[in-house]
Amino acid sequence: MVLTFFILYTVAAIVFINNREKDWGKWLSLLLFSFGSGAFGKSLVESFFPYLVKYNFVTLDYEILFQVSYSLGSFFNQDVSPYCFMMFAATYSGLFSKGKLRLLGSLLLIPLFIMILNTTFYPQVSHNWILVAVWAIPCYLVGTYFMIYSTKIEKNTERKKDRKLFNYLLLPPFLTNVLTNYIGHAVGLIAMWRLNSIPVAIAGITCIVMMTKMGVLGVRLKIEKQAFNSKMQVFNTGSGLLNHAVKNQIYKINSGLFLLKPYRDQLNASGKEAIDIISRSSDHLTNMVDRIHSKTQAIYIVRSKQNLPTQVFKTSIF
């Protein structure tokens, strides 16, 4: 259990940090957090609390605090995670407008509130497993349909590839959870839920590997962006040094020309032409160095609101 919640919380944090500007990223991180909360709550009562009591860090009087924490974690795992999965799948699919997503989220709060009323949190957490199954299984099945269907109709090759990768990564452990957890509890096979740690751990480790090797959940893009920024910083530093060195040499040439120009009229035609060529070349080098330097400077984008003029384009069909 400790490994399970550690993996899930870690992946949830990575997903949120790299996709917090996307609505589906927030829902996915909350979904992973909900899954991890069940394992975290179980770890509190089975591992952490006995250890803390054994070594006198806490007394048995704190048992109620750990038990309620476990109950809340179990509720998030069993009842809140279907809501998060449904909202994640609907948001990520791109099949719905923001208005419809808000309406869907509001409507799904009704059965979630019913789940709260049918859950006992103390002294022992107790769920109405038939009711939970009726609530959770349709959420996972419909959400899975949203993800598969949106992948099927995707026209962009790269986005279609990313959606397939997402489905291969997320759907197997989620659907395994439906079988071992909701169906298992509903038919009385209570111990089956402990098998969830296997697909969850595999999915978590696979996710971390894919983040670094193939690029998933927006992480690889950030790594590539950091590498690009580092290379650009080195390039800009090198171009700055080169610009400075070339300008020093041009300054020496111009200083020599300044000393020679008073004697220009005393030279023959070839000598005069040589001085003019050196002067024009010096000016050309100076302009070229300035242009290169301006092109290699960092570009800073400043966001601001602008009122764009509206235009109506009329097309005629002949």
Short mmCIF file of C-alpha atoms in Angstrom, two decimals:
data_model
loop_
_atom_site.label_atom_id
_atom_site.label_comp_id
_atom_site.label_asym_id
_atom_site.label_seq_id
_atom_site.Cartn_x
_atom_site.Cartn_y
_atom_site.Cartn_z
CA MET A 1 0.00 0.00 0.00
CA VAL A 2 2.81 2.42 0.82
CA LEU A 3 4.40 1.93 -2.62
CA THR A 4 1.00 2.30 -4.31
CA PHE A 5 0.08 5.66 -2.78
CA PHE A 6 3.65 6.94 -3.20
CA ILE A 7 3.58 6.17 -6.94
CA LEU A 8 0.08 7.60 -7.41
CA TYR A 9 0.79 10.79 -5.47
CA THR A 10 4.07 11.28 -7.34
CA VAL A 11 2.47 10.85 -10.77
CA ALA A 12 -0.46 13.08 -9.71
CA ALA A 13 1.98 15.85 -8.75
CA ILE A 14 3.93 15.50 -12.02
CA VAL A 15 0.73 15.59 -14.08
CA PHE A 16 -0.55 18.68 -12.28
CA ILE A 17 2.72 20.60 -12.48
CA ASN A 18 3.11 19.98 -16.21
CA ASN A 19 -0.56 20.30 -17.22
CA ARG A 20 -2.10 22.68 -14.68
CA GLU A 21 -3.20 25.07 -17.45
CA LYS A 22 -5.33 22.29 -18.99
CA ASP A 23 -8.66 21.29 -17.47
CA TRP A 24 -8.11 17.60 -18.22
CA GLY A 25 -4.73 17.77 -16.46
CA LYS A 26 -6.39 19.03 -13.27
CA TRP A 27 -9.04 16.29 -13.41
CA LEU A 28 -6.46 13.57 -14.07
CA SER A 29 -4.25 14.71 -11.19
CA LEU A 30 -7.31 14.77 -8.91
CA LEU A 31 -8.26 11.29 -10.13
CA LEU A 32 -4.80 9.92 -9.34
CA PHE A 33 -4.89 11.67 -5.96
CA SER A 34 -8.26 10.03 -5.22
CA PHE A 35 -6.86 6.60 -6.05
CA GLY A 36 -3.79 7.26 -3.92
CA SER A 37 -5.91 8.42 -0.98
CA GLY A 38 -7.36 4.95 -0.54
CA ALA A 39 -3.91 3.39 -0.36
CA PHE A 40 -2.68 6.23 1.86
CA GLY A 41 -5.56 5.78 4.32
CA LYS A 42 -4.98 2.03 4.45
CA SER A 43 -1.27 2.62 5.06
CA LEU A 44 -2.13 4.98 7.93
CA VAL A 45 -4.07 2.35 9.90
CA GLU A 46 -2.10 -0.74 8.88
CA SER A 47 1.49 0.53 8.82
CA PHE A 48 2.03 4.05 10.16
CA PHE A 49 -0.23 4.04 13.23
CA PRO A 50 1.06 0.72 14.71
CA TYR A 51 4.64 1.91 14.11
CA LEU A 52 4.03 5.29 15.76
CA VAL A 53 2.33 3.65 18.76
CA LYS A 54 5.06 1.04 19.12
CA TYR A 55 7.81 3.67 19.36
CA ASN A 56 5.73 6.05 21.52
CA PHE A 57 5.37 8.81 18.92
CA VAL A 58 1.58 8.82 19.50
CA THR A 59 -0.81 7.17 21.92
CA LEU A 60 -3.87 5.04 21.24
CA ASP A 61 -5.98 8.15 21.82
CA TYR A 62 -5.08 9.24 18.28
CA GLU A 63 -6.72 6.15 16.80
CA ILE A 64 -9.89 8.08 15.91
CA LEU A 65 -7.87 10.58 13.85
CA PHE A 66 -6.20 7.82 11.83
CA GLN A 67 -9.45 5.93 11.40
CA VAL A 68 -11.35 8.97 10.11
CA SER A 69 -8.45 9.75 7.76
CA TYR A 70 -8.66 6.22 6.42
CA SER A 71 -12.44 6.55 5.98
CA LEU A 72 -12.05 9.77 4.01
CA GLY A 73 -9.33 8.21 1.87
CA SER A 74 -11.55 5.20 1.22
CA PHE A 75 -14.44 7.49 0.23
CA PHE A 76 -12.24 9.38 -2.20
CA ASN A 77 -10.97 6.12 -3.65
CA GLN A 78 -14.34 4.41 -4.01
CA ASP A 79 -16.81 7.26 -4.60
CA VAL A 80 -14.98 10.38 -5.74
CA SER A 81 -12.69 8.66 -8.26
CA PRO A 82 -15.59 7.68 -10.62
CA TYR A 83 -16.66 11.34 -10.68
CA CYS A 84 -13.09 12.46 -11.45
CA PHE A 85 -12.66 9.82 -14.16
CA MET A 86 -15.92 10.80 -15.85
CA MET A 87 -14.98 14.50 -15.83
CA PHE A 88 -11.42 13.77 -16.99
CA ALA A 89 -12.60 11.57 -19.86
CA ALA A 90 -15.28 14.06 -20.94
CA THR A 91 -12.82 16.97 -20.79
CA TYR A 92 -9.93 15.17 -22.49
CA SER A 93 -12.15 13.80 -25.26
CA GLY A 94 -12.95 17.28 -26.55
CA LEU A 95 -16.48 16.13 -27.37
CA PHE A 96 -18.20 18.69 -25.15
CA SER A 97 -18.26 22.46 -24.84
CA LYS A 98 -17.32 24.14 -21.56
CA GLY A 99 -20.98 24.83 -20.84
CA LYS A 100 -21.92 21.17 -21.25
CA LEU A 101 -18.96 20.11 -19.10
CA ARG A 102 -20.11 22.42 -16.31
CA LEU A 103 -23.63 21.01 -16.58
CA LEU A 104 -22.31 17.43 -16.53
CA GLY A 105 -20.15 18.16 -13.50
CA SER A 106 -23.10 19.70 -11.64
CA LEU A 107 -25.44 16.79 -12.41
CA LEU A 108 -22.87 14.20 -11.33
CA LEU A 109 -22.62 15.88 -7.91
CA ILE A 110 -26.14 14.60 -7.14
CA PRO A 111 -25.23 10.86 -7.04
CA LEU A 112 -21.97 11.77 -5.31
CA PHE A 113 -23.99 13.47 -2.54
CA ILE A 114 -26.13 10.32 -2.29
CA MET A 115 -22.93 8.31 -1.82
CA ILE A 116 -21.97 10.54 1.14
CA LEU A 117 -25.33 9.88 2.80
CA ASN A 118 -24.90 6.12 2.36
CA THR A 119 -21.35 5.91 3.73
CA THR A 120 -20.43 5.32 7.37
CA PHE A 121 -17.16 7.00 8.34
CA TYR A 122 -16.76 6.02 12.02
CA PRO A 123 -16.00 3.83 13.92
CA GLN A 124 -15.35 1.77 10.77
CA VAL A 125 -15.77 2.89 7.18
CA SER A 126 -18.69 1.14 5.53
CA HIS A 127 -19.94 1.48 1.94
CA ASN A 128 -23.19 0.40 0.34
CA TRP A 129 -21.35 -1.63 -2.30
CA ILE A 130 -24.35 -2.33 -4.50
CA LEU A 131 -25.09 1.40 -4.65
CA VAL A 132 -21.42 2.21 -5.19
CA ALA A 133 -21.24 -0.27 -8.08
CA VAL A 134 -24.37 1.22 -9.67
CA TRP A 135 -22.72 4.65 -9.43
CA ALA A 136 -19.10 3.82 -10.33
CA ILE A 137 -19.31 1.19 -13.09
CA PRO A 138 -21.36 3.35 -15.53
CA CYS A 139 -18.97 6.27 -14.91
CA TYR A 140 -15.95 4.18 -15.88
CA LEU A 141 -17.63 2.52 -18.85
CA VAL A 142 -19.05 5.75 -20.29
CA GLY A 143 -15.76 7.58 -19.67
CA THR A 144 -13.88 4.78 -21.42
CA TYR A 145 -16.23 5.13 -24.38
CA PHE A 146 -15.53 8.88 -24.54
CA MET A 147 -11.77 8.26 -24.67
CA ILE A 148 -11.92 5.46 -27.26
CA TYR A 149 -14.45 7.26 -29.48
CA SER A 150 -12.54 10.56 -29.42
CA THR A 151 -9.40 8.64 -30.42
CA LYS A 152 -11.22 6.94 -33.27
CA ILE A 153 -12.56 10.18 -34.80
CA GLU A 154 -9.33 12.17 -34.31
CA LYS A 155 -8.04 13.34 -37.70
CA ASN A 156 -4.67 14.76 -36.68
CA THR A 157 -2.05 11.99 -36.87
CA GLU A 158 0.09 13.21 -33.96
CA ARG A 159 -2.87 13.84 -31.65
CA LYS A 160 -4.32 10.44 -32.57
CA LYS A 161 -1.01 8.83 -31.61
CA ASP A 162 -0.99 10.69 -28.27
CA ARG A 163 -4.58 9.64 -27.55
CA LYS A 164 -3.77 5.99 -28.27
CA LEU A 165 -0.77 6.19 -25.96
CA PHE A 166 -2.97 7.73 -23.27
CA ASN A 167 -5.58 4.99 -23.65
CA TYR A 168 -2.99 2.18 -23.47
CA LEU A 169 -1.51 3.74 -20.35
CA LEU A 170 -4.64 4.64 -18.38
CA LEU A 171 -7.54 2.42 -19.37
CA PRO A 172 -6.18 -1.06 -18.41
CA PRO A 173 -5.54 -0.23 -14.71
CA PHE A 174 -8.79 1.73 -14.46
CA LEU A 175 -10.87 -1.09 -15.92
CA THR A 176 -9.01 -3.61 -13.75
CA ASN A 177 -10.06 -1.48 -10.78
CA VAL A 178 -13.69 -1.81 -11.89
CA LEU A 179 -13.39 -5.60 -11.90
CA THR A 180 -11.39 -6.16 -8.71
CA ASN A 181 -12.86 -3.35 -6.65
CA TYR A 182 -16.47 -2.53 -7.53
CA ILE A 183 -17.60 -5.83 -9.02
CA GLY A 184 -15.55 -7.76 -6.45
CA HIS A 185 -17.13 -5.94 -3.51
CA ALA A 186 -20.62 -6.13 -5.03
CA VAL A 187 -20.45 -9.96 -5.33
CA GLY A 188 -18.80 -10.42 -1.93
CA LEU A 189 -15.17 -10.98 -3.02
CA ILE A 190 -13.90 -8.26 -0.68
CA ALA A 191 -10.19 -9.17 -0.74
CA MET A 192 -9.95 -8.71 -4.51
CA TRP A 193 -9.36 -4.96 -4.13
CA ARG A 194 -5.83 -5.62 -2.87
CA LEU A 195 -4.93 -6.82 -6.38
CA ASN A 196 -5.35 -3.22 -7.55
CA SER A 197 -1.85 -2.40 -6.38
CA ILE A 198 -0.36 -4.58 -9.13
CA PRO A 199 -1.79 -2.84 -12.23
CA VAL A 200 -1.55 0.55 -10.52
CA ALA A 201 2.13 0.05 -9.70
CA ILE A 202 2.86 -1.21 -13.23
CA ALA A 203 0.98 1.72 -14.77
CA GLY A 204 2.78 4.21 -12.53
CA ILE A 205 6.23 2.85 -13.33
CA THR A 206 5.35 2.64 -17.04
CA CYS A 207 4.11 6.22 -16.94
CA ILE A 208 7.35 7.50 -15.42
CA VAL A 209 9.43 5.59 -18.00
CA MET A 210 7.28 6.85 -20.88
CA MET A 211 7.59 10.41 -19.61
CA THR A 212 11.34 10.33 -20.10
CA LYS A 213 11.61 8.01 -23.12
CA MET A 214 8.60 8.68 -25.32
CA GLY A 215 6.93 11.78 -23.98
CA VAL A 216 3.57 11.64 -22.25
CA LEU A 217 1.47 13.91 -20.02
CA GLY A 218 3.37 16.97 -21.21
CA VAL A 219 6.60 16.08 -19.39
CA ARG A 220 8.86 15.34 -22.31
CA LEU A 221 7.91 18.63 -23.92
CA LYS A 222 9.11 20.45 -20.85
CA ILE A 223 12.42 18.53 -20.83
CA GLU A 224 12.97 19.30 -24.52
CA LYS A 225 12.10 22.94 -23.90
CA GLN A 226 14.64 23.14 -21.09
CA ALA A 227 17.31 21.56 -23.32
CA PHE A 228 16.47 24.01 -26.12
CA ASN A 229 16.67 26.95 -23.71
CA SER A 230 20.06 25.76 -22.46
CA LYS A 231 21.40 25.45 -26.01
CA MET A 232 20.07 28.89 -26.91
CA GLN A 233 21.70 30.37 -23.82
CA VAL A 234 25.06 28.87 -24.84
CA PHE A 235 24.57 30.09 -28.42
CA ASN A 236 23.67 33.62 -27.29
CA THR A 237 26.68 33.74 -24.97
CA GLY A 238 29.00 32.55 -27.77
CA SER A 239 27.57 35.03 -30.29
CA GLY A 240 28.00 37.82 -27.76
CA LEU A 241 31.68 36.95 -27.27
CA LEU A 242 32.21 36.69 -31.03
CA ASN A 243 30.47 40.03 -31.57
CA HIS A 244 32.73 41.67 -28.99
CA ALA A 245 35.90 40.15 -30.49
CA VAL A 246 35.02 41.15 -34.09
CA LYS A 247 34.14 44.69 -33.05
CA ASN A 248 37.52 45.03 -31.33
CA GLN A 249 39.26 44.11 -34.59
CA ILE A 250 37.07 46.52 -36.56
CA TYR A 251 37.97 49.25 -34.08
CA LYS A 252 41.68 48.61 -34.74
CA ILE A 253 41.11 48.76 -38.52
CA ASN A 254 39.19 52.03 -38.18
CA SER A 255 41.93 53.46 -35.98
CA GLY A 256 44.49 52.63 -38.69
CA LEU A 257 42.26 54.22 -41.34
CA PHE A 258 41.92 57.36 -39.21
CA LEU A 259 45.75 57.68 -39.21
CA LEU A 260 46.04 57.01 -42.98
CA LYS A 261 43.25 59.24 -44.31
CA PRO A 262 45.19 62.55 -43.87
CA TYR A 263 47.79 61.15 -46.31
CA ARG A 264 45.21 59.83 -48.81
CA ASP A 265 45.72 62.66 -51.32
CA GLN A 266 49.46 61.95 -51.43
CA LEU A 267 48.86 58.37 -52.62
CA ASN A 268 48.46 57.17 -56.19
CA ALA A 269 45.12 55.90 -57.53
CA SER A 270 45.71 52.33 -56.33
CA GLY A 271 46.51 53.50 -52.80
CA LYS A 272 43.41 55.68 -52.64
CA GLU A 273 41.24 52.80 -53.88
CA ALA A 274 42.75 50.48 -51.24
CA ILE A 275 41.86 52.90 -48.43
CA ASP A 276 38.31 53.27 -49.77
CA ILE A 277 37.89 49.47 -49.99
CA ILE A 278 39.09 49.01 -46.41
CA SER A 279 36.71 51.76 -45.21
CA ARG A 280 33.68 50.25 -47.00
CA SER A 281 34.53 46.75 -45.77
CA SER A 282 34.84 48.02 -42.20
CA ASP A 283 31.42 49.67 -42.39
CA HIS A 284 29.92 46.50 -43.92
CA LEU A 285 31.38 44.30 -41.14
CA THR A 286 30.08 46.67 -38.47
CA ASN A 287 26.54 46.56 -39.91
CA MET A 288 26.66 42.76 -40.30
CA VAL A 289 27.82 42.22 -36.70
CA ASP A 290 25.05 44.52 -35.42
CA ARG A 291 22.41 42.60 -37.41
CA ILE A 292 23.64 39.21 -36.14
CA HIS A 293 23.68 40.51 -32.58
CA SER A 294 20.10 41.80 -32.85
CA LYS A 295 18.87 38.44 -34.19
CA THR A 296 20.36 36.44 -31.31
CA GLN A 297 18.87 38.47 -28.49
CA ALA A 298 16.27 36.85 -26.25
CA ILE A 299 12.67 37.54 -27.20
CA TYR A 300 10.32 38.34 -24.35
CA ILE A 301 6.59 37.95 -24.99
CA VAL A 302 4.38 40.27 -22.98
CA ARG A 303 0.70 39.41 -22.75
CA SER A 304 -1.73 42.26 -23.19
CA LYS A 305 -5.35 42.68 -24.14
CA GLN A 306 -6.02 44.12 -27.59
CA ASN A 307 -9.26 45.08 -29.29
CA LEU A 308 -9.19 43.52 -32.73
CA PRO A 309 -11.29 45.20 -35.42
CA THR A 310 -14.10 43.02 -36.69
CA GLN A 311 -14.53 42.55 -40.39
CA VAL A 312 -17.25 40.80 -42.31
CA PHE A 313 -16.07 39.00 -45.40
CA LYS A 314 -18.68 38.42 -48.09
CA THR A 315 -18.04 35.67 -50.59
CA SER A 316 -19.83 35.37 -53.87
CA ILE A 317 -20.31 32.15 -55.70
CA PHE A 318 -20.32 32.45 -59.47
#
